[in-house]
Amino acid sequence: MKSYGLNELREMFLRFFETKEHLRLPSFSLIPQDDASLLLINSGMAPMKPYFKGDKEPPRHRICTCQKCIRTGDIENIGKTARHGTYFEMLGNFSFGDYFKHEAIAWSWEFLTSPEWVGLDPERLYPSVYEKDDEAFNIWRDEIGIPERRITRLGKEDNFWEHGSGPCGPCSEIYFDRGEEYGCGKPDCAPGCDCDRYMEVWNNVFSQFDNDGNGNYSDLIQKNIDTGMGLERLAVVCQGVDSLFDVDTVMNITHKVSEITGAHYGDSHKTDVSLRVITDHIRASVMMISDGILPSNEGRGYVLRRLLRRAARHGKLLGVNEPFLYQVVDIVVHENECQYPELREKQAYITRVIRTEEENFA
Ligand code: GLY
């Protein structure tokens, strides 16, 4: 397996789906448009709900994107686990009433295993399906050739994808076995286990229902595909590193935080957690401010304020009592500008917003 950089992986994914006749779109803003159910965009599909529902005609019925996402539900776990971040990029290929399970499964496998693309070892990949989805199970077994014992059936909690209201459906995931050394050691440790051994990299959602937000499901007028693959997670697997924070572009930011704070990554668990929290929160904050969010006491602005203040507090834990986060903006811009060139144009503004918030907090 060749090790690819995060920026290379993003480009490979988008190019792969262009060869499958998808239209590549840029990431949508983190601010949802006409969607009161969400404070911030949290998945690749979220900005495209009207296309899934058939309310709006998409520019093409096959689209691929790399979407900026924020999820703060697990904020207390950030820095403590290998795979949680508030900011991440979600790679996705989408079908709006076009292809369905056969193509989506075959292409996810081709992208991950073909030596022309990512070239992961197929023996380390384990598909899962929703427990009642025989059709997906049969595709994995009969069309892809995965032995039955390696396909796991999981319940609604793991293999039915929905985030609030809107399009949703059963899903089929692909887990990468990172090796026993990452496992919990329990005899029943397997794909779906909470430990760090089997890392979910790809989620094929067979999006065919609409949830009205109160748990009432109706059939969408068309069958869709909504996939999600966390770019940083894919990079963890390809680069053979321990966590999201050890991925090339993210680690470059941590190095800068280390340089400014004088704290060394790897010295102690406590220091590492603080360095990771700062790295995660500054990435999220730069992207949010770039999309027009300002710190405030409500809604999205409050999420941003909370992230900046948590990062500043972790700075204090590392012994830094002066504003310092604003000095990290340049490296965040540098690591991301090939995909988001607007960051460089807005850098001075983003830096000012962060510095002012740090001063107010101090
Ligand atoms: N929308 C599919 C996912 O985020 O996994």
Coordinates of C-alpha atoms and ligand atoms in Angstrom, one line a residue:
M1 CA 0.0 0.0 0.0
K2 CA 1.3 3.4 -1.0
S3 CA 1.1 6.2 1.5
Y4 CA -0.8 9.2 0.2
G5 CA -1.0 12.7 1.6
L6 CA -4.4 14.0 2.7
N7 CA -4.5 16.5 -0.2
E8 CA -3.7 13.8 -2.7
L9 CA -6.4 11.5 -1.4
R10 CA -9.0 14.1 -1.7
E11 CA -8.0 14.8 -5.3
M12 CA -7.9 11.0 -6.1
F13 CA -11.4 10.4 -4.8
L14 CA -12.9 13.3 -6.8
R15 CA -11.0 12.2 -9.9
F16 CA -12.2 8.6 -9.5
F17 CA -15.8 9.6 -9.5
E18 CA -15.3 11.9 -12.4
T19 CA -14.3 8.8 -14.4
K20 CA -17.7 7.4 -13.3
E21 CA -19.4 10.4 -14.9
H22 CA -20.0 12.4 -11.7
L23 CA -20.0 16.2 -11.6
R24 CA -17.5 17.5 -9.1
L25 CA -18.9 20.4 -7.1
P26 CA -16.9 22.5 -4.6
S27 CA -17.7 22.2 -0.9
F28 CA -20.9 24.0 0.2
S29 CA -20.6 26.6 3.0
L30 CA -20.7 25.3 6.6
I31 CA -23.8 27.5 7.0
P32 CA -26.9 25.6 6.0
Q33 CA -29.2 27.2 3.4
D34 CA -33.0 26.9 3.9
D35 CA -32.6 24.1 6.5
A36 CA -33.7 25.1 10.0
S37 CA -33.0 21.6 11.3
L38 CA -29.2 22.1 11.3
L39 CA -27.0 24.7 12.9
L40 CA -24.0 23.7 10.9
I41 CA -23.4 21.4 7.9
N42 CA -22.5 18.0 9.4
S43 CA -22.3 15.7 6.3
G44 CA -21.7 15.6 2.6
M45 CA -25.4 15.1 1.9
A46 CA -26.8 17.8 4.1
P47 CA -26.6 20.7 1.6
M48 CA -28.2 18.5 -1.1
K49 CA -31.4 17.4 0.7
P50 CA -33.6 19.0 -1.9
Y51 CA -31.9 16.9 -4.6
F52 CA -32.5 13.7 -2.6
K53 CA -36.1 14.5 -2.1
G54 CA -36.7 15.4 -5.7
D55 CA -37.8 19.0 -4.7
K56 CA -35.0 20.5 -6.9
E57 CA -33.4 19.3 -10.1
P58 CA -29.6 18.7 -9.5
P59 CA -27.1 20.0 -12.1
R60 CA -26.4 16.3 -12.8
H61 CA -27.8 13.1 -11.3
R62 CA -24.3 12.0 -10.3
I63 CA -22.4 14.4 -8.1
C64 CA -19.2 14.1 -6.0
T65 CA -17.9 16.5 -3.4
C66 CA -15.5 17.0 -0.6
Q67 CA -17.6 18.8 2.0
K68 CA -16.4 20.8 5.1
C69 CA -18.3 19.4 8.1
I70 CA -18.6 20.3 11.8
R71 CA -19.9 17.9 14.5
T72 CA -19.7 19.0 18.1
G73 CA -21.8 16.2 19.7
D74 CA -18.6 14.5 20.9
I75 CA -16.7 17.6 21.9
E76 CA -15.6 16.2 25.3
N77 CA -14.0 13.3 23.5
I78 CA -11.9 15.4 21.2
G79 CA -8.2 14.6 21.6
K80 CA -8.9 11.6 23.7
T81 CA -9.9 9.2 20.9
A82 CA -8.2 8.4 17.7
R83 CA -11.1 9.2 15.4
H84 CA -13.1 12.1 16.7
G85 CA -12.8 15.7 15.5
T86 CA -15.2 18.6 15.4
Y87 CA -14.0 19.6 12.0
F88 CA -13.5 17.1 9.2
E89 CA -13.9 16.8 5.5
M90 CA -16.4 14.3 4.1
L91 CA -15.8 12.7 0.7
G92 CA -19.0 11.7 -1.0
N93 CA -20.5 10.4 -4.2
F94 CA -24.2 10.9 -4.7
S95 CA -26.8 9.5 -7.0
F96 CA -30.2 11.2 -7.2
G97 CA -32.5 8.6 -8.7
D98 CA -29.7 7.3 -10.9
Y99 CA -27.5 4.3 -9.9
F100 CA -28.2 2.4 -6.7
K101 CA -26.7 -0.5 -4.6
H102 CA -24.8 -2.5 -7.2
E103 CA -22.7 0.4 -8.6
A104 CA -22.2 2.2 -5.2
I105 CA -20.8 -1.0 -3.6
A106 CA -18.7 -1.9 -6.6
W107 CA -17.2 1.5 -6.9
S108 CA -16.4 1.9 -3.2
W109 CA -14.5 -1.4 -3.3
E110 CA -12.7 -0.5 -6.6
F111 CA -11.6 2.9 -5.2
L112 CA -10.3 1.4 -1.9
T113 CA -8.6 -1.7 -3.3
S114 CA -7.5 -1.1 -6.9
P115 CA -3.8 -0.6 -7.2
E116 CA -4.6 2.2 -9.7
W117 CA -6.4 4.1 -6.8
V118 CA -5.8 3.7 -3.0
G119 CA -4.7 0.0 -3.2
L120 CA -5.6 -1.1 0.3
D121 CA -5.2 -4.8 1.1
P122 CA -8.6 -6.3 0.5
E123 CA -7.9 -8.9 3.3
R124 CA -8.0 -6.0 5.8
L125 CA -11.4 -4.7 4.7
Y126 CA -14.6 -5.9 6.2
P127 CA -18.0 -4.8 4.8
S128 CA -21.1 -4.6 7.0
V129 CA -24.7 -4.4 6.0
Y130 CA -28.0 -3.5 7.7
E131 CA -29.2 -6.7 9.4
K132 CA -32.3 -7.0 7.1
D133 CA -30.6 -6.0 3.9
D134 CA -30.2 -9.3 2.0
E135 CA -29.8 -7.5 -1.3
A136 CA -26.6 -5.6 -0.1
F137 CA -25.3 -8.8 1.6
N138 CA -25.7 -10.7 -1.7
I139 CA -24.0 -8.0 -3.7
W140 CA -20.9 -8.2 -1.4
R141 CA -20.9 -12.0 -1.5
D142 CA -21.8 -12.7 -5.1
E143 CA -20.6 -9.7 -7.1
I144 CA -17.6 -8.6 -5.1
G145 CA -16.6 -12.0 -3.9
I146 CA -16.3 -11.4 -0.1
P147 CA -16.7 -14.7 1.9
E148 CA -19.9 -14.7 4.0
R149 CA -18.0 -14.9 7.3
R150 CA -16.4 -11.6 6.6
I151 CA -19.6 -9.7 6.0
T152 CA -21.2 -8.4 9.3
R153 CA -24.9 -7.8 9.7
L154 CA -25.4 -4.9 12.1
G155 CA -28.6 -3.3 13.6
K156 CA -30.2 0.1 13.2
E157 CA -27.8 1.8 15.6
D158 CA -24.8 1.1 13.3
N159 CA -26.2 0.6 9.9
F160 CA -29.1 2.9 9.4
W161 CA -27.9 6.4 8.6
E162 CA -29.8 9.5 9.6
H163 CA -28.8 12.8 11.1
G164 CA -31.9 14.7 12.3
S165 CA -34.7 15.1 9.8
G166 CA -34.5 14.4 6.1
P167 CA -33.4 11.7 3.6
C168 CA -32.0 8.6 5.3
G169 CA -31.8 4.8 4.8
P170 CA -30.0 1.6 5.6
C171 CA -26.3 1.6 4.9
S172 CA -23.4 -0.7 4.2
E173 CA -20.1 0.3 5.7
I174 CA -16.5 -0.7 5.0
Y175 CA -14.2 -1.2 8.0
F176 CA -10.4 -1.4 7.9
D177 CA -8.7 -3.7 10.4
R178 CA -5.9 -1.7 11.9
G179 CA -4.5 -4.7 13.7
E180 CA -4.8 -6.5 17.0
E181 CA -2.6 -3.9 18.7
Y182 CA -5.4 -1.3 18.4
G183 CA -8.0 -3.7 19.7
C184 CA -9.8 -4.0 23.0
G185 CA -8.8 -7.7 23.3
K186 CA -12.4 -8.8 24.0
P187 CA -13.2 -12.2 22.4
D188 CA -16.1 -10.7 20.5
C189 CA -14.1 -7.7 19.1
A190 CA -15.3 -7.3 15.5
P191 CA -16.4 -4.7 13.0
G192 CA -18.9 -2.5 14.9
C193 CA -16.9 -2.7 18.2
D194 CA -16.3 0.6 19.9
C195 CA -12.5 0.2 20.2
D196 CA -10.0 1.5 17.7
R197 CA -9.2 -1.8 15.9
Y198 CA -11.9 -1.8 13.1
M199 CA -12.1 1.8 11.7
E200 CA -15.1 2.6 9.6
V201 CA -13.8 4.3 6.5
W202 CA -16.7 4.2 4.0
N203 CA -20.4 4.5 4.4
N204 CA -22.7 3.7 1.5
V205 CA -26.2 5.0 2.4
F206 CA -29.1 3.6 0.4
S207 CA -31.1 6.8 0.9
Q208 CA -34.8 6.0 0.2
F209 CA -36.7 7.3 3.2
D210 CA -37.6 10.8 4.5
N211 CA -37.6 11.3 8.3
D212 CA -39.9 14.1 9.3
G213 CA -37.9 14.8 12.4
N214 CA -40.3 13.0 14.7
G215 CA -39.3 9.5 13.6
N216 CA -42.0 9.2 11.0
Y217 CA -40.6 7.7 7.8
S218 CA -42.1 8.0 4.3
D219 CA -40.7 6.7 1.0
L220 CA -38.7 9.3 -1.1
I221 CA -40.0 9.5 -4.6
Q222 CA -36.7 8.1 -5.9
K223 CA -33.9 5.8 -4.6
N224 CA -30.6 7.6 -4.0
I225 CA -27.1 6.9 -3.0
D226 CA -25.4 9.0 -0.3
T227 CA -21.9 8.0 0.6
G228 CA -19.7 9.4 3.3
M229 CA -16.0 8.8 3.7
G230 CA -14.1 10.9 6.3
L231 CA -11.0 12.2 4.5
E232 CA -8.9 12.3 7.6
R233 CA -9.9 8.7 8.5
L234 CA -8.9 7.5 5.1
A235 CA -5.6 9.3 5.6
V236 CA -5.1 7.5 8.9
V237 CA -5.5 4.2 7.2
C238 CA -3.3 5.0 4.2
Q239 CA -0.6 6.7 6.2
G240 CA -0.6 3.9 8.8
V241 CA -0.7 6.5 11.7
D242 CA -2.4 6.2 15.1
S243 CA -5.0 8.9 14.9
L244 CA -6.6 11.8 13.0
F245 CA -4.1 14.1 14.7
D246 CA -1.2 12.2 13.2
V247 CA -2.2 12.7 9.6
D248 CA 0.2 14.8 7.6
T249 CA -1.6 18.1 7.2
V250 CA -3.1 18.0 10.7
M251 CA 0.3 17.1 12.3
N252 CA 1.9 20.1 10.6
I253 CA -0.6 22.3 12.5
T254 CA 0.1 20.5 15.8
H255 CA 3.8 21.1 15.2
K256 CA 3.2 24.8 14.9
V257 CA 1.0 24.8 18.1
S258 CA 3.9 22.9 19.8
E259 CA 6.4 25.5 18.6
I260 CA 4.3 28.4 19.9
T261 CA 3.4 26.9 23.2
G262 CA 6.7 25.1 23.9
A263 CA 4.8 21.9 24.6
H264 CA 6.1 18.7 23.0
Y265 CA 3.7 16.2 21.4
G266 CA 4.3 12.8 22.8
D267 CA 5.6 14.0 26.2
S268 CA 2.4 13.0 28.2
H269 CA -1.2 12.1 27.6
K270 CA -2.4 15.3 29.1
T271 CA -0.2 17.5 26.9
D272 CA -1.2 15.5 23.8
V273 CA -4.9 16.0 24.6
S274 CA -4.4 19.8 24.9
L275 CA -2.3 20.0 21.7
R276 CA -4.9 18.0 19.9
V277 CA -7.9 20.0 21.2
I278 CA -6.1 23.2 20.1
T279 CA -5.3 21.8 16.7
D280 CA -8.9 20.5 16.2
H281 CA -10.6 23.7 17.4
I282 CA -8.4 26.1 15.4
R283 CA -9.0 24.1 12.2
A284 CA -12.8 24.3 12.8
S285 CA -12.7 28.0 13.8
V286 CA -10.7 29.1 10.7
M287 CA -13.2 27.3 8.4
M288 CA -16.2 28.7 10.2
I289 CA -14.9 32.3 10.2
S290 CA -14.0 31.9 6.5
D291 CA -17.6 30.9 5.8
G292 CA -18.9 34.1 7.5
I293 CA -19.5 33.0 11.1
L294 CA -18.5 35.4 14.0
P295 CA -18.2 34.6 17.7
S296 CA -21.4 35.4 19.5
N297 CA -23.6 34.2 22.3
E298 CA -26.1 32.2 20.3
G299 CA -26.4 29.6 17.5
R300 CA -23.5 29.1 15.2
G301 CA -21.7 32.0 16.7
Y302 CA -21.8 30.4 20.1
V303 CA -20.4 27.2 18.8
L304 CA -17.5 29.2 17.4
R305 CA -17.0 31.1 20.6
R306 CA -17.0 27.9 22.6
L307 CA -14.4 26.3 20.3
L308 CA -12.1 29.3 20.6
R309 CA -12.5 29.5 24.3
R310 CA -11.9 25.8 24.8
A311 CA -8.7 26.1 22.7
A312 CA -7.6 29.1 24.7
R313 CA -8.2 27.3 27.9
H314 CA -6.1 24.3 26.8
G315 CA -3.4 26.9 25.9
K316 CA -3.5 28.0 29.5
L317 CA -3.1 24.4 30.6
L318 CA 0.1 24.4 28.6
G319 CA 1.2 27.5 30.4
V320 CA 0.3 30.1 27.7
N321 CA -1.6 33.0 29.1
E322 CA -1.3 35.4 26.2
P323 CA -3.4 35.3 23.0
F324 CA -1.6 32.8 20.7
L325 CA -4.3 31.0 18.6
Y326 CA -4.2 33.8 15.9
Q327 CA -0.6 32.8 15.2
V328 CA -1.7 29.3 14.1
V329 CA -4.0 30.7 11.3
D330 CA -1.2 30.9 8.7
I331 CA -0.3 27.2 8.9
V332 CA -4.0 26.2 8.8
V333 CA -4.4 28.3 5.6
H334 CA -1.2 26.8 4.2
E335 CA -2.3 23.2 4.7
N336 CA -5.8 23.8 3.1
E337 CA -5.4 26.5 0.5
C338 CA -5.0 24.0 -2.4
Q339 CA -8.6 23.1 -2.0
Y340 CA -9.9 26.3 -0.4
P341 CA -8.0 29.2 -2.0
E342 CA -10.4 31.7 -0.5
L343 CA -8.6 31.1 2.9
R344 CA -5.6 33.0 1.8
E345 CA -7.7 36.0 0.7
K346 CA -9.4 36.0 4.0
Q347 CA -6.4 35.3 6.2
A348 CA -5.9 38.8 7.6
Y349 CA -9.6 39.0 8.5
I350 CA -9.7 35.5 10.1
T351 CA -6.6 36.3 12.1
R352 CA -8.2 39.6 13.4
V353 CA -11.4 37.9 14.5
I354 CA -9.5 35.2 16.4
R355 CA -7.2 37.7 18.1
T356 CA -10.0 39.9 19.1
E357 CA -11.9 36.9 20.6
E358 CA -8.8 35.8 22.5
E359 CA -8.2 39.3 23.9
N360 CA -11.8 39.6 25.0
F361 CA -11.6 36.2 26.7
A362 CA -8.3 37.0 28.4
Ligands
GLY1 N1 -24.1 10.7 4.8 C1 -23.4 9.6 5.0 C2 -22.4 9.7 6.1 O1 -22.1 10.9 6.5 O2 -21.8 8.8 6.5

